[in-house]
PDB file of C-alpha atoms in Angstrom:
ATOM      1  CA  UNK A   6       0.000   0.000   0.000  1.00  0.00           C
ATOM      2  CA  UNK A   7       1.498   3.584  -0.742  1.00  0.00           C
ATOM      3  CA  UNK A   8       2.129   5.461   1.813  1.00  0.00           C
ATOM      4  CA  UNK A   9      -0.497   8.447   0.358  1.00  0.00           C
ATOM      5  CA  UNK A  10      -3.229   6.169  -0.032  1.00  0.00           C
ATOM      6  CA  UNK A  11      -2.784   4.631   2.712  1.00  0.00           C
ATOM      7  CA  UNK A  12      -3.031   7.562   4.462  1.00  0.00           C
ATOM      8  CA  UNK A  13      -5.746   9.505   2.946  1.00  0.00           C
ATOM      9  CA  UNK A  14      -7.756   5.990   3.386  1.00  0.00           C
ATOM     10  CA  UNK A  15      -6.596   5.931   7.282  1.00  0.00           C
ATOM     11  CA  UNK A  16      -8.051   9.942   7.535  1.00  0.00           C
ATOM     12  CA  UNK A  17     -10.905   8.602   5.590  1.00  0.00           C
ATOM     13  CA  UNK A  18     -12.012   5.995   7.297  1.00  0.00           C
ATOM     14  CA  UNK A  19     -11.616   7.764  10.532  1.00  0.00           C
ATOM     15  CA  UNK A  20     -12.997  10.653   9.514  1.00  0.00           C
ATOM     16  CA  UNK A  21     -16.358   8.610   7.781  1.00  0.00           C
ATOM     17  CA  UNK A  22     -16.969   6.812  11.621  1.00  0.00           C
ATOM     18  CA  UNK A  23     -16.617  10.014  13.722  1.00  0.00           C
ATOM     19  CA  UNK A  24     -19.179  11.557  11.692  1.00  0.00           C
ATOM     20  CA  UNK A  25     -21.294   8.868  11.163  1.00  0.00           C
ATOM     21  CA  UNK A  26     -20.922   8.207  15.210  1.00  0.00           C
ATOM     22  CA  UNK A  27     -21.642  12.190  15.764  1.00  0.00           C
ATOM     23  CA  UNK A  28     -25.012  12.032  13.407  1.00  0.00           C
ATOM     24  CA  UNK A  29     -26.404   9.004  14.770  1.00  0.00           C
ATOM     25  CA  UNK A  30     -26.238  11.172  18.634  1.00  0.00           C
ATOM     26  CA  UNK A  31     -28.110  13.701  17.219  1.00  0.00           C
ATOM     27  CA  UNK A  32     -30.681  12.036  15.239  1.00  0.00           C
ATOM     28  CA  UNK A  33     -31.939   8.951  17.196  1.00  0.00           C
ATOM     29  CA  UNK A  34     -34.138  10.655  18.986  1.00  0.00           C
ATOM     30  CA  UNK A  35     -36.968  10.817  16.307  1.00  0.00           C
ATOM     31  CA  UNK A  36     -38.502   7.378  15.851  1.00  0.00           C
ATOM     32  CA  UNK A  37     -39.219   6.489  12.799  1.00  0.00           C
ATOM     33  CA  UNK A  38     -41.719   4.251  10.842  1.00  0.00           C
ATOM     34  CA  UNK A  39     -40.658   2.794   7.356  1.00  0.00           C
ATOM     35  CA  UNK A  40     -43.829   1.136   5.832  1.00  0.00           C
ATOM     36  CA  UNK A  41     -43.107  -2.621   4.826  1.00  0.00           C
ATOM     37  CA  UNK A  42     -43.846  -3.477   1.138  1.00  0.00           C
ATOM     38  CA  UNK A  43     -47.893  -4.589   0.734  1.00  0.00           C
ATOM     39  CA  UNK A  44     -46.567  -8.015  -0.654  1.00  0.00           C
ATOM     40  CA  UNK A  45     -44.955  -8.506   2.611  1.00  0.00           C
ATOM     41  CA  UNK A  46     -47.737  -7.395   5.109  1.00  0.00           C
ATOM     42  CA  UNK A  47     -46.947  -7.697   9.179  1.00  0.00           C
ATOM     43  CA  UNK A  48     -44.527  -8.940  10.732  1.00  0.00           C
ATOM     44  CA  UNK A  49     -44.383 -10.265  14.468  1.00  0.00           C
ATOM     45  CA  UNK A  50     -43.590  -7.854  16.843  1.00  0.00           C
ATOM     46  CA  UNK A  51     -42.686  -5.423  13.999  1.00  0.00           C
ATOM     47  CA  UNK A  52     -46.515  -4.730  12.415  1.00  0.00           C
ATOM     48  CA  UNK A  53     -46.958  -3.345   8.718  1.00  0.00           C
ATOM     49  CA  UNK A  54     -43.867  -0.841   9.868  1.00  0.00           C
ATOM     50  CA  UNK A  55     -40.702  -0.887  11.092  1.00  0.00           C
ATOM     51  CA  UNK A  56     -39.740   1.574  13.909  1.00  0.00           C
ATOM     52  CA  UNK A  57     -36.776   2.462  14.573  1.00  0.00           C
ATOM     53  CA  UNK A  58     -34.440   5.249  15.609  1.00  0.00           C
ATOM     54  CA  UNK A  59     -33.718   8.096  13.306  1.00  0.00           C
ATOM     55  CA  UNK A  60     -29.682   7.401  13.823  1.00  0.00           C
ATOM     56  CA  UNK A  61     -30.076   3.646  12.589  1.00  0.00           C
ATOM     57  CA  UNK A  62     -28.478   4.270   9.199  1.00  0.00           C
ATOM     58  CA  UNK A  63     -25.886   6.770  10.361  1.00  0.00           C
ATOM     59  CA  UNK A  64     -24.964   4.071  13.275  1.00  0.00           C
ATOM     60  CA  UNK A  65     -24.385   1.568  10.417  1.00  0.00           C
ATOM     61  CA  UNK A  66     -22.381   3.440   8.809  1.00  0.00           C
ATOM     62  CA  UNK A  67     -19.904   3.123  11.837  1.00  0.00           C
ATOM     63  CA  UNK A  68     -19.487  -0.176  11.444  1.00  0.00           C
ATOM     64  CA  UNK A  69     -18.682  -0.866   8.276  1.00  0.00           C
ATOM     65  CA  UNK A  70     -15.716   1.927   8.929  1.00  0.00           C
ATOM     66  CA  UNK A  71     -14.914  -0.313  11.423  1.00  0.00           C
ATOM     67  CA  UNK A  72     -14.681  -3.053   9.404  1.00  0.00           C
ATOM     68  CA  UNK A  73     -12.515  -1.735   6.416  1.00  0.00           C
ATOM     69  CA  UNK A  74     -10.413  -0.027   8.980  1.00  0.00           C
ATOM     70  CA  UNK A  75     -10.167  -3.548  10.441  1.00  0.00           C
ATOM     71  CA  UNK A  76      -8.841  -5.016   7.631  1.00  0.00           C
ATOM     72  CA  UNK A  77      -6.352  -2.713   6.201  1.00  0.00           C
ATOM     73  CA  UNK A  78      -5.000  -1.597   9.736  1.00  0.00           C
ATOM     74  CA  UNK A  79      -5.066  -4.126  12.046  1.00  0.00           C
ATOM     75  CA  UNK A  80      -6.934  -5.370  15.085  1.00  0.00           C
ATOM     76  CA  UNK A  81      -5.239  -3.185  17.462  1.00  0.00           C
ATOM     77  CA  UNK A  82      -5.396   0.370  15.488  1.00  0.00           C
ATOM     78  CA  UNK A  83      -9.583  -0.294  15.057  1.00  0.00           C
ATOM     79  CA  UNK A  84      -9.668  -1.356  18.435  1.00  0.00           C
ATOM     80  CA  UNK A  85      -7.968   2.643  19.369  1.00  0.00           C
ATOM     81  CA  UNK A  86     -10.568   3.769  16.633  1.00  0.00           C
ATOM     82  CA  UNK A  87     -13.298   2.496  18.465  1.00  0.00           C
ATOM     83  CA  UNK A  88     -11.967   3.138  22.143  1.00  0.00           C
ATOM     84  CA  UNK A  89     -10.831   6.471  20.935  1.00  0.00           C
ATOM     85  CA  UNK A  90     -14.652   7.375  19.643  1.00  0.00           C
ATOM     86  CA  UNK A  91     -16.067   5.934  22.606  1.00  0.00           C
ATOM     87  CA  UNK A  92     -14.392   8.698  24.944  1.00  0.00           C
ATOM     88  CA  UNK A  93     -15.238  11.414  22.346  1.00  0.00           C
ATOM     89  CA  UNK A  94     -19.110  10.889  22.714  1.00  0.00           C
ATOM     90  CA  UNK A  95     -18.275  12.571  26.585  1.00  0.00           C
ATOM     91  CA  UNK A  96     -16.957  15.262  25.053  1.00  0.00           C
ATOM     92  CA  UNK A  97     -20.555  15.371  23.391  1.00  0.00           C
ATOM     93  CA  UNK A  98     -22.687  15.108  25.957  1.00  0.00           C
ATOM     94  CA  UNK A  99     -20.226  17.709  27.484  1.00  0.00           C
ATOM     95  CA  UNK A 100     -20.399  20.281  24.699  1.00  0.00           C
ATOM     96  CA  UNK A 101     -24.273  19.847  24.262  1.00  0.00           C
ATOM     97  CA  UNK A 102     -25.236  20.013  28.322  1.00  0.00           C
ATOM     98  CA  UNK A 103     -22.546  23.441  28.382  1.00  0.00           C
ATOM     99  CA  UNK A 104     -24.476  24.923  25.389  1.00  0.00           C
ATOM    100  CA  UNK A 105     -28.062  24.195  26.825  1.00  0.00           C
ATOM    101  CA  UNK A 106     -26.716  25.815  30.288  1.00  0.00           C
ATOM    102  CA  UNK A 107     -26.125  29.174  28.437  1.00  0.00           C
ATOM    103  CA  UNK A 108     -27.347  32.208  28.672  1.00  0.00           C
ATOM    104  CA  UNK A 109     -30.034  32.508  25.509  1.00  0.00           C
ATOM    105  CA  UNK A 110     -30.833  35.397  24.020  1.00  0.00           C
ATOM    106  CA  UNK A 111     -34.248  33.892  22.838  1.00  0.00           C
ATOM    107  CA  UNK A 112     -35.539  32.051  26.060  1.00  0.00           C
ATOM    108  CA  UNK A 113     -38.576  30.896  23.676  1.00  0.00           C
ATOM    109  CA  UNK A 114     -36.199  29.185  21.342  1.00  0.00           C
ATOM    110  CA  UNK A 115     -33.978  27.813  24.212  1.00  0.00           C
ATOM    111  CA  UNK A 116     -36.727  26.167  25.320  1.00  0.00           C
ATOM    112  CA  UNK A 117     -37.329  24.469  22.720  1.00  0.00           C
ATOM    113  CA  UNK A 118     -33.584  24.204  22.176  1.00  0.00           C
ATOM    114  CA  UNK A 119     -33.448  22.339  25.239  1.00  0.00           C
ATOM    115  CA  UNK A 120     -36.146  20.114  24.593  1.00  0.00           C
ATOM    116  CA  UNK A 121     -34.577  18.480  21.248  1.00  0.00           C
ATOM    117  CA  UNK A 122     -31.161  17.975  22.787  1.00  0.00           C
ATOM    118  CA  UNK A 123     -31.866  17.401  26.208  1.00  0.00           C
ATOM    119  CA  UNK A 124     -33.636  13.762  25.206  1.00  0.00           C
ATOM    120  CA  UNK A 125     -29.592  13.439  23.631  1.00  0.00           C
ATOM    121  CA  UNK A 126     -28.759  12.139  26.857  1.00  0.00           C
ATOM    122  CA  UNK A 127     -30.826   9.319  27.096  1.00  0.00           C
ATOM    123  CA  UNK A 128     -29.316   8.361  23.514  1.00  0.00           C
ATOM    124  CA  UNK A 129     -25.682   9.054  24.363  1.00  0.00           C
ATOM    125  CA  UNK A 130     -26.576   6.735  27.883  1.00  0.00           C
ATOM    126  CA  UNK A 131     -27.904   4.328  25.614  1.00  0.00           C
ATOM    127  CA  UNK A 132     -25.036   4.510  23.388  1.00  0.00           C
ATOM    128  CA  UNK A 133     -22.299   4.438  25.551  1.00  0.00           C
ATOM    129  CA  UNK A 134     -23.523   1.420  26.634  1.00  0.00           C
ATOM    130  CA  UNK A 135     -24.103  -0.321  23.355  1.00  0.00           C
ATOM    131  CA  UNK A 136     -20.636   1.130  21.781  1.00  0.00           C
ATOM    132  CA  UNK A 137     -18.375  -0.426  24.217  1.00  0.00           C
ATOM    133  CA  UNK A 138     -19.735  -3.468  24.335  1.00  0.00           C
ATOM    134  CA  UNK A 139     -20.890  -4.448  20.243  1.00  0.00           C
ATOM    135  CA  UNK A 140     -17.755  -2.003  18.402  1.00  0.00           C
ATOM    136  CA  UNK A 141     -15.520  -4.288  20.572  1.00  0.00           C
ATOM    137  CA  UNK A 142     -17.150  -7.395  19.648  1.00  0.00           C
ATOM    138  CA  UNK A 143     -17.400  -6.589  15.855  1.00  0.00           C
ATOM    139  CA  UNK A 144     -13.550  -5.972  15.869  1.00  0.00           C
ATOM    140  CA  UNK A 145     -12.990  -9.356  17.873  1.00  0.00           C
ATOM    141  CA  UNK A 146     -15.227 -11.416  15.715  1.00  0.00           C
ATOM    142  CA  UNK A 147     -13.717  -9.590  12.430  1.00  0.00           C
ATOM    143  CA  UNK A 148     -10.561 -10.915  13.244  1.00  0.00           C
ATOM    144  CA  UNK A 149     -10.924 -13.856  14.713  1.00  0.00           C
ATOM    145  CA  UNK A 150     -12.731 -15.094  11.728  1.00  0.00           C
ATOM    146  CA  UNK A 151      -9.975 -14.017   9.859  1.00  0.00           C
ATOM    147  CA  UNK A 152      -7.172 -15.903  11.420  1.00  0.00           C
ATOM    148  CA  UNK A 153      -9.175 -19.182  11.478  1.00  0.00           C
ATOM    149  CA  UNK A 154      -9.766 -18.754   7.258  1.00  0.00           C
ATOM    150  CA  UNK A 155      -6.103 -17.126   6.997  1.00  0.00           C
ATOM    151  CA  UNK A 156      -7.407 -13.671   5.617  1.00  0.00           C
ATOM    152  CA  UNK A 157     -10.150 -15.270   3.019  1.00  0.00           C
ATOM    153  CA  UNK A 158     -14.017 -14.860   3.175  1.00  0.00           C
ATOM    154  CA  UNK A 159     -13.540 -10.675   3.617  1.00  0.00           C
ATOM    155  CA  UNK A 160     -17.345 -10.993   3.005  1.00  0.00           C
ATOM    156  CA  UNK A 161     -18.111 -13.723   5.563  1.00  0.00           C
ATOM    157  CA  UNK A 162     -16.105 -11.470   8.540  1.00  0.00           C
ATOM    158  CA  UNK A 163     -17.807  -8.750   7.560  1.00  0.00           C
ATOM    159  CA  UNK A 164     -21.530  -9.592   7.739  1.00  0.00           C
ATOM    160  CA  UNK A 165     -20.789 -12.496  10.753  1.00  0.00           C
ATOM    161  CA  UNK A 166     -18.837  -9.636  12.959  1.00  0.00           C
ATOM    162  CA  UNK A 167     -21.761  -6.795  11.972  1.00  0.00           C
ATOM    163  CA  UNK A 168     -24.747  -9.254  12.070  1.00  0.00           C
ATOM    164  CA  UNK A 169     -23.561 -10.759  16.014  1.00  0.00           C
ATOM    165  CA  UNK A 170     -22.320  -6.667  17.010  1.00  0.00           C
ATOM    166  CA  UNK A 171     -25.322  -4.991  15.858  1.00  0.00           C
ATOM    167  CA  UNK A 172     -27.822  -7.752  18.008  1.00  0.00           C
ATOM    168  CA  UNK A 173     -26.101  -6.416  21.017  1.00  0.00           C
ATOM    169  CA  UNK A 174     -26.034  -2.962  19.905  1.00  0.00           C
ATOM    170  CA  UNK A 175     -29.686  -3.202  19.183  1.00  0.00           C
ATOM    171  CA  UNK A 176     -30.848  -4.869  22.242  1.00  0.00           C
ATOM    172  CA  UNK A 177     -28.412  -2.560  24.735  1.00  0.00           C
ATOM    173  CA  UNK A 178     -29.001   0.729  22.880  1.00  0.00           C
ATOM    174  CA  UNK A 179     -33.092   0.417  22.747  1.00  0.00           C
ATOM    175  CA  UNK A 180     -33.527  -0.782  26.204  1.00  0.00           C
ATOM    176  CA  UNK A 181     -31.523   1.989  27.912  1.00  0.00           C
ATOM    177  CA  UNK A 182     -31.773   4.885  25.222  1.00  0.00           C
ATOM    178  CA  UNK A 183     -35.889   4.258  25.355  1.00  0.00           C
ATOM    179  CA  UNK A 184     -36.234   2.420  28.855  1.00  0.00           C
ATOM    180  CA  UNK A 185     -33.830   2.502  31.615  1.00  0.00           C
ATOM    181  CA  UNK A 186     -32.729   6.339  31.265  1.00  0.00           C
ATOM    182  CA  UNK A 187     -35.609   8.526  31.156  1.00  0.00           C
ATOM    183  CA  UNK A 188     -36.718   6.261  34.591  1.00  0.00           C
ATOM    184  CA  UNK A 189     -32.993   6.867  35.670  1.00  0.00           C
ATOM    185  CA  UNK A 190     -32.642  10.668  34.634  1.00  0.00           C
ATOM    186  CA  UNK A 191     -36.119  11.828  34.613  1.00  0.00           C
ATOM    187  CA  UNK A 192     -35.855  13.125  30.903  1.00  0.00           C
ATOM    188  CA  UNK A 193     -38.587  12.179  28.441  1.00  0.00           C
ATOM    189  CA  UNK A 194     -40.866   9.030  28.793  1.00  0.00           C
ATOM    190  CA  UNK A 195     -40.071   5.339  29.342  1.00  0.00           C
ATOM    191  CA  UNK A 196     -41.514   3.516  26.100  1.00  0.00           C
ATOM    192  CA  UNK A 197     -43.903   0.460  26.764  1.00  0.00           C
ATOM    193  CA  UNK A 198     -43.019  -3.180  26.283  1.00  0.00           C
ATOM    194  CA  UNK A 199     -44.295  -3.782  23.129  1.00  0.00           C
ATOM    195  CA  UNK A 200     -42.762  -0.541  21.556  1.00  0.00           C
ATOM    196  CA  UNK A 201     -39.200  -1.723  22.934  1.00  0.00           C
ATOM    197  CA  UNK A 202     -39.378  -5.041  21.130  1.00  0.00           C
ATOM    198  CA  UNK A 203     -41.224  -3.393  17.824  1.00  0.00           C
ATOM    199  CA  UNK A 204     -38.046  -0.859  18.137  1.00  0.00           C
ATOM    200  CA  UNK A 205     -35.493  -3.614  18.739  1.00  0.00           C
ATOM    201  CA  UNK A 206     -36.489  -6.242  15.980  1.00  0.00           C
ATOM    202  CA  UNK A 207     -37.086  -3.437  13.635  1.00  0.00           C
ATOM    203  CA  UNK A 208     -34.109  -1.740  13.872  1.00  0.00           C
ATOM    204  CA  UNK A 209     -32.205  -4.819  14.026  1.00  0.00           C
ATOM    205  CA  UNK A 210     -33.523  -6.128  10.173  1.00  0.00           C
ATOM    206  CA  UNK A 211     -32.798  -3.088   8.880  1.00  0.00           C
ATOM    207  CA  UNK A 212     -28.637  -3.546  10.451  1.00  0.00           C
ATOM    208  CA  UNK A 213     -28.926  -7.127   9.077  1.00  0.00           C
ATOM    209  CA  UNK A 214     -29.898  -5.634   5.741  1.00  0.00           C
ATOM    210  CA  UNK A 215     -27.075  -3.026   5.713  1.00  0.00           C
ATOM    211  CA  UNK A 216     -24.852  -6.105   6.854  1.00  0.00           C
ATOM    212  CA  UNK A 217     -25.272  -7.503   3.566  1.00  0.00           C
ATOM    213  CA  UNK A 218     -25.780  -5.085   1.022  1.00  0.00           C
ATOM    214  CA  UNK A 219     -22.651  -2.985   2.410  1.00  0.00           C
ATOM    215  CA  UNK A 220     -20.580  -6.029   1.522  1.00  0.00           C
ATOM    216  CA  UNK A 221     -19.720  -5.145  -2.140  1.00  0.00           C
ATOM    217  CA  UNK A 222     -18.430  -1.182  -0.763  1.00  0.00           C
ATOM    218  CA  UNK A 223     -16.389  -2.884   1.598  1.00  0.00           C
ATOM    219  CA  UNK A 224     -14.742  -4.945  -1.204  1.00  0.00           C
ATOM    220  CA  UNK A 225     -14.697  -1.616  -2.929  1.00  0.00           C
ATOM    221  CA  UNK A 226     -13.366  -0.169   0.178  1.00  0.00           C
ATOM    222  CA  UNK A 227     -10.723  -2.192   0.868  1.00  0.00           C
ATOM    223  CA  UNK A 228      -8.965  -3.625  -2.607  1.00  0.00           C
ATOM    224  CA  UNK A 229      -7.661  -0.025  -4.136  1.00  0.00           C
ATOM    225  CA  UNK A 230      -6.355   0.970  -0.458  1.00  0.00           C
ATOM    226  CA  UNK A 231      -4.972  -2.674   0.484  1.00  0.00           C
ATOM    227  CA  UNK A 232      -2.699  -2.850  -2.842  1.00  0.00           C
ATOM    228  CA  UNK A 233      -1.901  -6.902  -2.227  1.00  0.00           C
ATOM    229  CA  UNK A 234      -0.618  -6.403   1.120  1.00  0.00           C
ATOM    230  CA  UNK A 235      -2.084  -8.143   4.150  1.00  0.00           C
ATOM    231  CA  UNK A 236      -3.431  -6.234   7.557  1.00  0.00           C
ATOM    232  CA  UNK A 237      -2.054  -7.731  10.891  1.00  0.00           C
ATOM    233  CA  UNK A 238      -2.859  -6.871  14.107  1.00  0.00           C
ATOM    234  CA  UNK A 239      -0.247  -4.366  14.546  1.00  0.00           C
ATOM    235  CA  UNK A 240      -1.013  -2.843  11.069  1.00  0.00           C
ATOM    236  CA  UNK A 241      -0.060  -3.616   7.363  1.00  0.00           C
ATOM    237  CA  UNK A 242       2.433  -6.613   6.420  1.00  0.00           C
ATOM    238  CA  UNK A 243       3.809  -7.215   2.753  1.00  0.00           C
ATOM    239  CA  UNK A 244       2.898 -10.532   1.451  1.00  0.00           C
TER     240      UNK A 244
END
């Protein structure tokens, strides 16, 4: 790999999950409901549509970064990616908590101000929670599959690591984002039971989908910036 590409693909990458991670904060807190096709009807638990968080895409979007970063720079530089992103959503919550504490010089609008970020707490709860645990596993089940086929099967790593990381991610984010914080911190409404699990197994499909149909742009991702050499876990080895 040249030394340019490999560094405008490292900035890249990075650059493509911090965002991606930033959005998702600050859009998850509208719910949303995507109408299933007529020829498919209901679904259990999901209905004739699928709700789920506004940051659902965005968050996807995270992990396959996580995955191509995986695989051209080693286990341990994703695993500083991730761990690295993970203490920047405090600097987040931080930023958005000092900004709603300012002076306004439209109380109306602060008010309303408030109101839309404010419920960004419960998400960034919800997603500190999630992140540590799935980005983690996605970069351990990445590689592991890849040592035990000796770097073949890119697209068997990548939707095995995104389809087992996202079903945690799913399950942890929805039940404390929508459940355990507004009891804990008093801010919006705890969402009922059957809500929780339309949220969870709707939001998961969709991630399962992404899993699958992002496979081509990580091959696409991953074959101009890799150049023939191989990724190990320190970083990038010549064959």
């Amino acid at each position: 790999m040249s030394e340019v590409r490999s560094n405008v693909g490292q900035i890249a990458l990075v650059g493509l999950f911090v965002m991606a991670l930033t959005t998702a904060q600050l859009t998850a807190s509208k719910l949303l409901a995507i109408p299933l096709p007529t020829f498919i009807g209901e679904l259990p638990f999901v209905g004739a549509a699928i709700l789920m968080p506004g940051a659902a895409l965005a968050y996807a979007f995270t992990f396959f970064a996580s995955d191509c970063y995986s695989e051209l720079y080693g286990r341990r530089a994703a695993q500083v990616m991730v761990n690295v992103g993970f203490a920047m959503n405090f600097i987040l919550l931080g930023l958005v908590w000092s900004t709603i504490a300012a002076p306004a010089a439209n109380p109306e609008f602060a008010g309303m101000f408030t109101k839309v970020l404010s419920s960004g707490t419960n998400i960034i709860a919800g997603s500190l929670a999630a992140y540590l645990v799935s980005q983690n596993w996605d970069v351990i089940v990445f590689h592991s599959i890849r040592e035990m086929t000796d770097g073949a099967f890119l697209w068997l790593r990548n939707i095995a690591s995104t389809a087992t990381s996202q079903a945690f991610d799913t399950v942890i984010f929805v039940g404390v984002a929508f459940y355990i914080a507004p009891k804990v911190f008093g801010i919006g409404q705890a969402l009922p039971q059957n809500v929780l699990i339309g949220l969870i197994a709707g939001q998961y499909l969709l991630k399962l989908l992404i899993a699958v149909v992002d496979t081509p742009f990580v091959y696409g991702t991953v074959a101009p910036l890799g150049d023939g050499t191989e990724a190990s876990d320190d970083g990038w080895v010549s064959d």
